[in-house]
Amino acid sequence: MNATPDADATPGSERLEKAVRTAEAALIEYEIAVETFRIEVENFSRLHHQRLGPMYARLDELDAQVAEAVAARTGDPEDIRRAAEARGAVLPMPRVEELFFGWIDSDGMLPEAQAMLNEQPVSPPSRVRPTEETRKAYRDLVRRAHPDLAQDDAERERREAFLVRVNKAYADGDLAALTALAEEWEAGPLPEPVAELLRSEELYARLEWLAQRKEMLAARAAELEESAIGAMLKMAPEDPDALLDEIAEQLLGKVAERERELARLTQVQD
């Protein structure tokens, strides 16, 4: 049955409703962009620590050994001070994650720890940026299941819980999981039909909420971009995985250089 026309059924209210729908679609696209960047920052951080952490540790140890060799040769108080500083950098004060054996950091429970507690397999990301096919599947699924499209609180909660699983699959670069989630969404309950007419007050309130959420997302995006990892990602926007390889190559070169310097100093002392 069609709704009874009333004063709200005017060209003006129709334009307002169209503006709301356009703003909703734009916000979802922006939120997808922010979330994909957040996942890339997180993946880059984890891979940076896993792949390059040992190289940084080796470089710090070699710096300390070189400084100690120089101090032993010269006996200069300033060289001795530098050697002590270098050795101190190799043995820093324990960080939060070290105190909790790698289960927690200053931002909360690490993904690997959460997986272990939930009896799930621990699967660190294989790369920073999932494949283009995976990214497309993710974007299409978020567009359909986004909580902002819900008509009531229960539907919003269902969508929010579903998107947690979608984001996890995307972060893991798991195209098969995203495909299964898409099939699950298609087989799920249909959303309630949108009311044909909305009050102007509700539309204006919705536009205001959308604007506020856009501001919040913009602040989150700026925070990610200004972080140390975000700044590194901006150096290689097309292929962040190649940036990891480049940094690894540079670190290997520095390690080799320090080893040659240490060998030279050791030979001089002998």
mmCIF file of C-alpha atoms in Angstrom:
data_model
loop_
_atom_site.group_PDB
_atom_site.id
_atom_site.type_symbol
_atom_site.label_atom_id
_atom_site.label_comp_id
_atom_site.label_asym_id
_atom_site.label_seq_id
_atom_site.Cartn_x
_atom_site.Cartn_y
_atom_site.Cartn_z
ATOM 1 C CA MET A 1 0.000 0.000 0.000
ATOM 2 C CA ASN A 2 1.355 3.427 -0.922
ATOM 3 C CA ALA A 3 1.838 5.984 1.835
ATOM 4 C CA THR A 4 -0.741 8.755 1.994
ATOM 5 C CA PRO A 5 0.703 11.939 0.507
ATOM 6 C CA ASP A 6 1.208 14.731 2.996
ATOM 7 C CA ALA A 7 2.975 18.021 3.282
ATOM 8 C CA ASP A 8 6.383 16.303 3.353
ATOM 9 C CA ALA A 9 5.857 14.809 -0.104
ATOM 10 C CA THR A 10 7.185 17.867 -1.889
ATOM 11 C CA PRO A 11 9.952 18.377 -4.401
ATOM 12 C CA GLY A 12 11.910 20.042 -1.597
ATOM 13 C CA SER A 13 11.693 17.019 0.705
ATOM 14 C CA GLU A 14 12.540 14.693 -2.180
ATOM 15 C CA ARG A 15 15.686 16.700 -2.882
ATOM 16 C CA LEU A 16 16.560 16.604 0.818
ATOM 17 C CA GLU A 17 16.131 12.837 0.942
ATOM 18 C CA LYS A 18 18.290 12.488 -2.172
ATOM 19 C CA ALA A 19 20.947 14.648 -0.513
ATOM 20 C CA VAL A 20 20.896 12.349 2.523
ATOM 21 C CA ARG A 21 21.301 9.245 0.375
ATOM 22 C CA THR A 22 24.164 10.860 -1.550
ATOM 23 C CA ALA A 23 25.873 11.907 1.686
ATOM 24 C CA GLU A 24 25.472 8.391 3.085
ATOM 25 C CA ALA A 25 27.064 6.827 0.017
ATOM 26 C CA ALA A 26 29.942 9.322 0.075
ATOM 27 C CA LEU A 27 30.554 8.711 3.773
ATOM 28 C CA ILE A 28 30.672 4.951 3.283
ATOM 29 C CA GLU A 29 33.242 5.357 0.487
ATOM 30 C CA TYR A 30 35.335 7.630 2.705
ATOM 31 C CA GLU A 31 35.090 5.229 5.627
ATOM 32 C CA ILE A 32 36.207 2.355 3.388
ATOM 33 C CA ALA A 33 39.253 4.399 2.362
ATOM 34 C CA VAL A 34 40.138 5.214 5.977
ATOM 35 C CA GLU A 35 39.657 1.624 7.133
ATOM 36 C CA THR A 36 41.750 0.167 4.314
ATOM 37 C CA PHE A 37 44.537 2.611 5.152
ATOM 38 C CA ARG A 38 44.278 1.701 8.858
ATOM 39 C CA ILE A 39 44.649 -1.979 7.985
ATOM 40 C CA GLU A 40 47.660 -1.234 5.781
ATOM 41 C CA VAL A 41 49.278 0.749 8.603
ATOM 42 C CA GLU A 42 48.677 -2.139 11.024
ATOM 43 C CA ASN A 43 49.954 -4.759 8.582
ATOM 44 C CA PHE A 44 53.010 -2.675 7.717
ATOM 45 C CA SER A 45 53.776 -2.211 11.415
ATOM 46 C CA ARG A 46 53.508 -5.938 12.152
ATOM 47 C CA LEU A 47 55.559 -6.996 9.126
ATOM 48 C CA HIS A 48 58.116 -4.267 9.798
ATOM 49 C CA HIS A 49 58.597 -5.626 13.318
ATOM 50 C CA GLN A 50 58.675 -9.294 12.265
ATOM 51 C CA ARG A 51 60.917 -8.961 9.221
ATOM 52 C CA LEU A 52 63.160 -6.048 10.118
ATOM 53 C CA GLY A 53 63.254 -6.225 13.922
ATOM 54 C CA PRO A 54 66.135 -8.741 13.979
ATOM 55 C CA MET A 55 68.106 -6.579 11.532
ATOM 56 C CA TYR A 56 67.668 -3.488 13.706
ATOM 57 C CA ALA A 57 68.740 -5.509 16.756
ATOM 58 C CA ARG A 58 71.833 -6.793 14.941
ATOM 59 C CA LEU A 59 72.704 -3.269 13.804
ATOM 60 C CA ASP A 60 72.381 -1.932 17.373
ATOM 61 C CA GLU A 61 74.641 -4.718 18.652
ATOM 62 C CA LEU A 62 77.265 -3.996 16.004
ATOM 63 C CA ASP A 63 77.121 -0.255 16.775
ATOM 64 C CA ALA A 64 77.781 -1.073 20.427
ATOM 65 C CA GLN A 65 80.662 -3.411 19.580
ATOM 66 C CA VAL A 66 82.254 -0.854 17.269
ATOM 67 C CA ALA A 67 81.949 1.893 19.887
ATOM 68 C CA GLU A 68 83.421 -0.398 22.539
ATOM 69 C CA ALA A 69 86.317 -1.336 20.261
ATOM 70 C CA VAL A 70 87.045 2.354 19.619
ATOM 71 C CA ALA A 71 86.878 3.133 23.360
ATOM 72 C CA ALA A 72 89.197 0.223 24.182
ATOM 73 C CA ARG A 73 91.712 1.473 21.639
ATOM 74 C CA THR A 74 91.702 5.179 22.564
ATOM 75 C CA GLY A 75 90.770 5.162 26.248
ATOM 76 C CA ASP A 76 89.208 8.574 25.616
ATOM 77 C CA PRO A 77 86.470 9.416 28.185
ATOM 78 C CA GLU A 78 84.195 10.684 25.421
ATOM 79 C CA ASP A 79 84.609 7.438 23.470
ATOM 80 C CA ILE A 80 83.909 5.482 26.642
ATOM 81 C CA ARG A 81 80.735 7.522 27.175
ATOM 82 C CA ARG A 82 79.618 6.870 23.588
ATOM 83 C CA ALA A 83 80.272 3.158 24.024
ATOM 84 C CA ALA A 84 78.157 3.089 27.183
ATOM 85 C CA GLU A 85 75.341 4.899 25.374
ATOM 86 C CA ALA A 86 75.493 2.458 22.455
ATOM 87 C CA ARG A 87 75.431 -0.530 24.790
ATOM 88 C CA GLY A 88 72.490 1.002 26.645
ATOM 89 C CA ALA A 89 70.567 1.201 23.388
ATOM 90 C CA VAL A 90 70.993 -2.553 22.969
ATOM 91 C CA LEU A 91 69.569 -3.205 26.427
ATOM 92 C CA PRO A 92 66.572 -0.855 26.730
ATOM 93 C CA MET A 93 64.069 -0.798 29.565
ATOM 94 C CA PRO A 94 61.347 -3.420 29.022
ATOM 95 C CA ARG A 95 58.363 -2.164 27.075
ATOM 96 C CA VAL A 96 54.780 -3.062 27.877
ATOM 97 C CA GLU A 97 54.638 -5.786 25.221
ATOM 98 C CA GLU A 98 57.866 -7.305 26.532
ATOM 99 C CA LEU A 99 56.569 -7.372 30.093
ATOM 100 C CA PHE A 100 53.523 -9.283 28.893
ATOM 101 C CA PHE A 101 55.572 -11.618 26.655
ATOM 102 C CA GLY A 102 54.333 -10.098 23.399
ATOM 103 C CA TRP A 103 50.638 -10.457 24.258
ATOM 104 C CA ILE A 104 49.804 -6.821 24.782
ATOM 105 C CA ASP A 105 51.091 -3.389 23.848
ATOM 106 C CA SER A 106 50.121 0.166 24.756
ATOM 107 C CA ASP A 107 47.151 -0.004 22.362
ATOM 108 C CA GLY A 108 45.726 -3.218 23.826
ATOM 109 C CA MET A 109 45.707 -6.921 22.971
ATOM 110 C CA LEU A 110 47.763 -7.813 19.921
ATOM 111 C CA PRO A 111 45.997 -9.684 17.069
ATOM 112 C CA GLU A 112 48.106 -12.808 17.614
ATOM 113 C CA ALA A 113 47.193 -12.870 21.315
ATOM 114 C CA GLN A 114 43.495 -12.416 20.552
ATOM 115 C CA ALA A 115 43.633 -15.328 18.121
ATOM 116 C CA MET A 116 45.309 -17.570 20.690
ATOM 117 C CA LEU A 117 42.785 -16.708 23.400
ATOM 118 C CA ASN A 118 39.936 -17.473 20.988
ATOM 119 C CA GLU A 119 41.600 -20.772 20.007
ATOM 120 C CA GLN A 120 42.124 -19.517 16.469
ATOM 121 C CA PRO A 121 45.261 -20.111 14.388
ATOM 122 C CA VAL A 122 47.824 -17.341 14.581
ATOM 123 C CA SER A 123 48.283 -16.014 11.053
ATOM 124 C CA PRO A 124 50.364 -12.868 10.624
ATOM 125 C CA PRO A 125 49.732 -11.022 7.349
ATOM 126 C CA SER A 126 51.727 -12.203 4.370
ATOM 127 C CA ARG A 127 51.880 -8.716 2.839
ATOM 128 C CA VAL A 128 50.961 -5.131 3.643
ATOM 129 C CA ARG A 129 48.387 -4.622 0.902
ATOM 130 C CA PRO A 130 46.030 -7.448 -0.094
ATOM 131 C CA THR A 131 45.587 -8.235 -3.792
ATOM 132 C CA GLU A 132 43.392 -6.022 -5.944
ATOM 133 C CA GLU A 133 40.799 -8.799 -6.193
ATOM 134 C CA THR A 134 40.676 -9.007 -2.406
ATOM 135 C CA ARG A 135 40.374 -5.239 -2.102
ATOM 136 C CA LYS A 136 37.490 -5.175 -4.578
ATOM 137 C CA ALA A 137 35.646 -7.975 -2.738
ATOM 138 C CA TYR A 138 36.128 -6.091 0.517
ATOM 139 C CA ARG A 139 34.858 -2.769 -0.819
ATOM 140 C CA ASP A 140 31.802 -4.361 -2.447
ATOM 141 C CA LEU A 141 30.883 -6.199 0.746
ATOM 142 C CA VAL A 142 31.286 -3.142 2.973
ATOM 143 C CA ARG A 143 29.110 -1.077 0.643
ATOM 144 C CA ARG A 144 26.292 -3.608 1.064
ATOM 145 C CA ALA A 145 26.651 -4.413 4.763
ATOM 146 C CA HIS A 146 27.672 -1.057 6.214
ATOM 147 C CA PRO A 147 25.981 -0.241 9.569
ATOM 148 C CA ASP A 148 25.021 3.244 8.376
ATOM 149 C CA LEU A 149 22.486 1.584 6.083
ATOM 150 C CA ALA A 150 20.627 0.003 9.017
ATOM 151 C CA GLN A 151 17.072 1.100 9.784
ATOM 152 C CA ASP A 152 17.090 0.186 13.496
ATOM 153 C CA ASP A 153 19.495 -0.535 16.363
ATOM 154 C CA ALA A 154 19.202 -4.328 16.095
ATOM 155 C CA GLU A 155 20.087 -4.271 12.407
ATOM 156 C CA ARG A 156 22.986 -1.885 13.093
ATOM 157 C CA GLU A 157 24.391 -4.246 15.733
ATOM 158 C CA ARG A 158 24.109 -7.187 13.334
ATOM 159 C CA ARG A 159 25.936 -5.267 10.631
ATOM 160 C CA GLU A 160 28.642 -4.037 13.002
ATOM 161 C CA ALA A 161 29.351 -7.583 14.213
ATOM 162 C CA PHE A 162 29.440 -8.786 10.612
ATOM 163 C CA LEU A 163 31.884 -6.058 9.559
ATOM 164 C CA VAL A 164 34.288 -7.053 12.339
ATOM 165 C CA ARG A 165 34.627 -10.403 10.567
ATOM 166 C CA VAL A 166 34.883 -8.705 7.165
ATOM 167 C CA ASN A 167 37.690 -6.422 8.363
ATOM 168 C CA LYS A 168 39.560 -9.376 9.883
ATOM 169 C CA ALA A 169 39.343 -11.328 6.614
ATOM 170 C CA TYR A 170 40.566 -8.312 4.663
ATOM 171 C CA ALA A 171 43.450 -7.663 7.077
ATOM 172 C CA ASP A 172 44.522 -11.289 6.576
ATOM 173 C CA GLY A 173 44.224 -10.913 2.795
ATOM 174 C CA ASP A 174 41.843 -13.884 2.826
ATOM 175 C CA LEU A 175 39.849 -13.704 -0.417
ATOM 176 C CA ALA A 176 38.183 -17.080 0.227
ATOM 177 C CA ALA A 177 36.878 -15.851 3.587
ATOM 178 C CA LEU A 178 35.534 -12.654 2.010
ATOM 179 C CA THR A 179 33.797 -14.685 -0.690
ATOM 180 C CA ALA A 180 32.189 -16.902 1.958
ATOM 181 C CA LEU A 181 31.100 -13.831 3.922
ATOM 182 C CA ALA A 182 29.533 -12.349 0.791
ATOM 183 C CA GLU A 183 27.555 -15.550 0.287
ATOM 184 C CA GLU A 184 26.534 -15.497 3.947
ATOM 185 C CA TRP A 185 25.320 -11.906 3.610
ATOM 186 C CA GLU A 186 23.284 -12.749 0.517
ATOM 187 C CA ALA A 187 21.639 -15.652 2.347
ATOM 188 C CA GLY A 188 20.885 -13.576 5.457
ATOM 189 C CA PRO A 189 17.702 -11.678 6.338
ATOM 190 C CA LEU A 190 16.673 -8.914 3.992
ATOM 191 C CA PRO A 191 16.846 -5.388 5.392
ATOM 192 C CA GLU A 192 13.616 -3.682 6.320
ATOM 193 C CA PRO A 193 12.256 -1.465 3.528
ATOM 194 C CA VAL A 194 13.056 2.192 3.873
ATOM 195 C CA ALA A 195 10.066 4.363 4.668
ATOM 196 C CA GLU A 196 8.800 6.129 1.557
ATOM 197 C CA LEU A 197 8.575 9.450 3.329
ATOM 198 C CA LEU A 198 10.835 10.815 6.003
ATOM 199 C CA ARG A 199 10.174 13.912 8.054
ATOM 200 C CA SER A 200 12.277 16.929 7.194
ATOM 201 C CA GLU A 201 13.516 17.126 10.783
ATOM 202 C CA GLU A 202 14.805 13.561 10.596
ATOM 203 C CA LEU A 203 16.553 14.261 7.317
ATOM 204 C CA TYR A 204 18.255 17.365 8.639
ATOM 205 C CA ALA A 205 19.304 15.470 11.778
ATOM 206 C CA ARG A 206 20.699 12.702 9.588
ATOM 207 C CA LEU A 207 22.703 15.165 7.516
ATOM 208 C CA GLU A 208 24.120 16.693 10.694
ATOM 209 C CA TRP A 209 25.120 13.255 12.021
ATOM 210 C CA LEU A 210 26.779 12.387 8.696
ATOM 211 C CA ALA A 211 28.769 15.621 8.793
ATOM 212 C CA GLN A 212 29.927 14.923 12.354
ATOM 213 C CA ARG A 213 30.984 11.394 11.459
ATOM 214 C CA LYS A 214 32.907 12.712 8.447
ATOM 215 C CA GLU A 215 34.815 15.058 10.779
ATOM 216 C CA MET A 216 35.615 12.159 13.116
ATOM 217 C CA LEU A 217 36.865 10.026 10.230
ATOM 218 C CA ALA A 218 38.940 12.921 8.904
ATOM 219 C CA ALA A 219 40.605 13.258 12.322
ATOM 220 C CA ARG A 220 41.302 9.508 12.388
ATOM 221 C CA ALA A 221 42.762 9.638 8.874
ATOM 222 C CA ALA A 222 45.010 12.568 9.810
ATOM 223 C CA GLU A 223 46.238 10.703 12.883
ATOM 224 C CA LEU A 224 47.101 7.660 10.771
ATOM 225 C CA GLU A 225 48.874 9.751 8.124
ATOM 226 C CA GLU A 226 50.914 11.617 10.744
ATOM 227 C CA SER A 227 52.044 8.449 12.533
ATOM 228 C CA ALA A 228 55.533 7.105 11.905
ATOM 229 C CA ILE A 229 54.234 4.106 9.943
ATOM 230 C CA GLY A 230 51.758 6.274 8.028
ATOM 231 C CA ALA A 231 54.574 8.588 6.991
ATOM 232 C CA MET A 232 56.584 5.602 5.771
ATOM 233 C CA LEU A 233 53.630 4.297 3.761
ATOM 234 C CA LYS A 234 53.264 7.670 2.055
ATOM 235 C CA MET A 235 56.792 7.155 0.701
ATOM 236 C CA ALA A 236 55.545 4.201 -1.376
ATOM 237 C CA PRO A 237 51.799 4.592 -1.946
ATOM 238 C CA GLU A 238 51.767 2.259 -4.957
ATOM 239 C CA ASP A 239 53.606 -0.702 -3.423
ATOM 240 C CA PRO A 240 54.226 -0.641 0.344
ATOM 241 C CA ASP A 241 55.486 -4.240 0.273
ATOM 242 C CA ALA A 242 58.320 -3.159 -2.016
ATOM 243 C CA LEU A 243 59.217 -0.489 0.556
ATOM 244 C CA LEU A 244 59.761 -3.212 3.175
ATOM 245 C CA ASP A 245 62.101 -4.998 0.772
ATOM 246 C CA GLU A 246 63.973 -1.745 0.119
ATOM 247 C CA ILE A 247 64.381 -1.013 3.840
ATOM 248 C CA ALA A 248 65.565 -4.586 4.410
ATOM 249 C CA GLU A 249 68.191 -4.196 1.676
ATOM 250 C CA GLN A 250 69.412 -0.925 3.209
ATOM 251 C CA LEU A 251 69.651 -2.521 6.656
ATOM 252 C CA LEU A 252 71.614 -5.460 5.280
ATOM 253 C CA GLY A 253 74.028 -2.996 3.699
ATOM 254 C CA LYS A 254 74.478 -1.160 7.012
ATOM 255 C CA VAL A 255 75.007 -4.450 8.864
ATOM 256 C CA ALA A 256 77.692 -5.489 6.373
ATOM 257 C CA GLU A 257 79.373 -2.090 6.703
ATOM 258 C CA ARG A 258 79.421 -2.310 10.533
ATOM 259 C CA GLU A 259 80.805 -5.848 10.390
ATOM 260 C CA ARG A 260 83.665 -4.705 8.152
ATOM 261 C CA GLU A 261 84.381 -1.766 10.470
ATOM 262 C CA LEU A 262 84.372 -4.038 13.522
ATOM 263 C CA ALA A 263 86.702 -6.501 11.809
ATOM 264 C CA ARG A 264 89.071 -3.662 10.939
ATOM 265 C CA LEU A 265 89.086 -2.353 14.523
ATOM 266 C CA THR A 266 89.622 -5.838 15.914
ATOM 267 C CA GLN A 267 92.594 -6.425 13.585
ATOM 268 C CA VAL A 268 94.143 -3.110 14.624
ATOM 269 C CA GLN A 269 93.922 -4.089 18.290
ATOM 270 C CA ASP A 270 95.473 -7.485 17.612
#
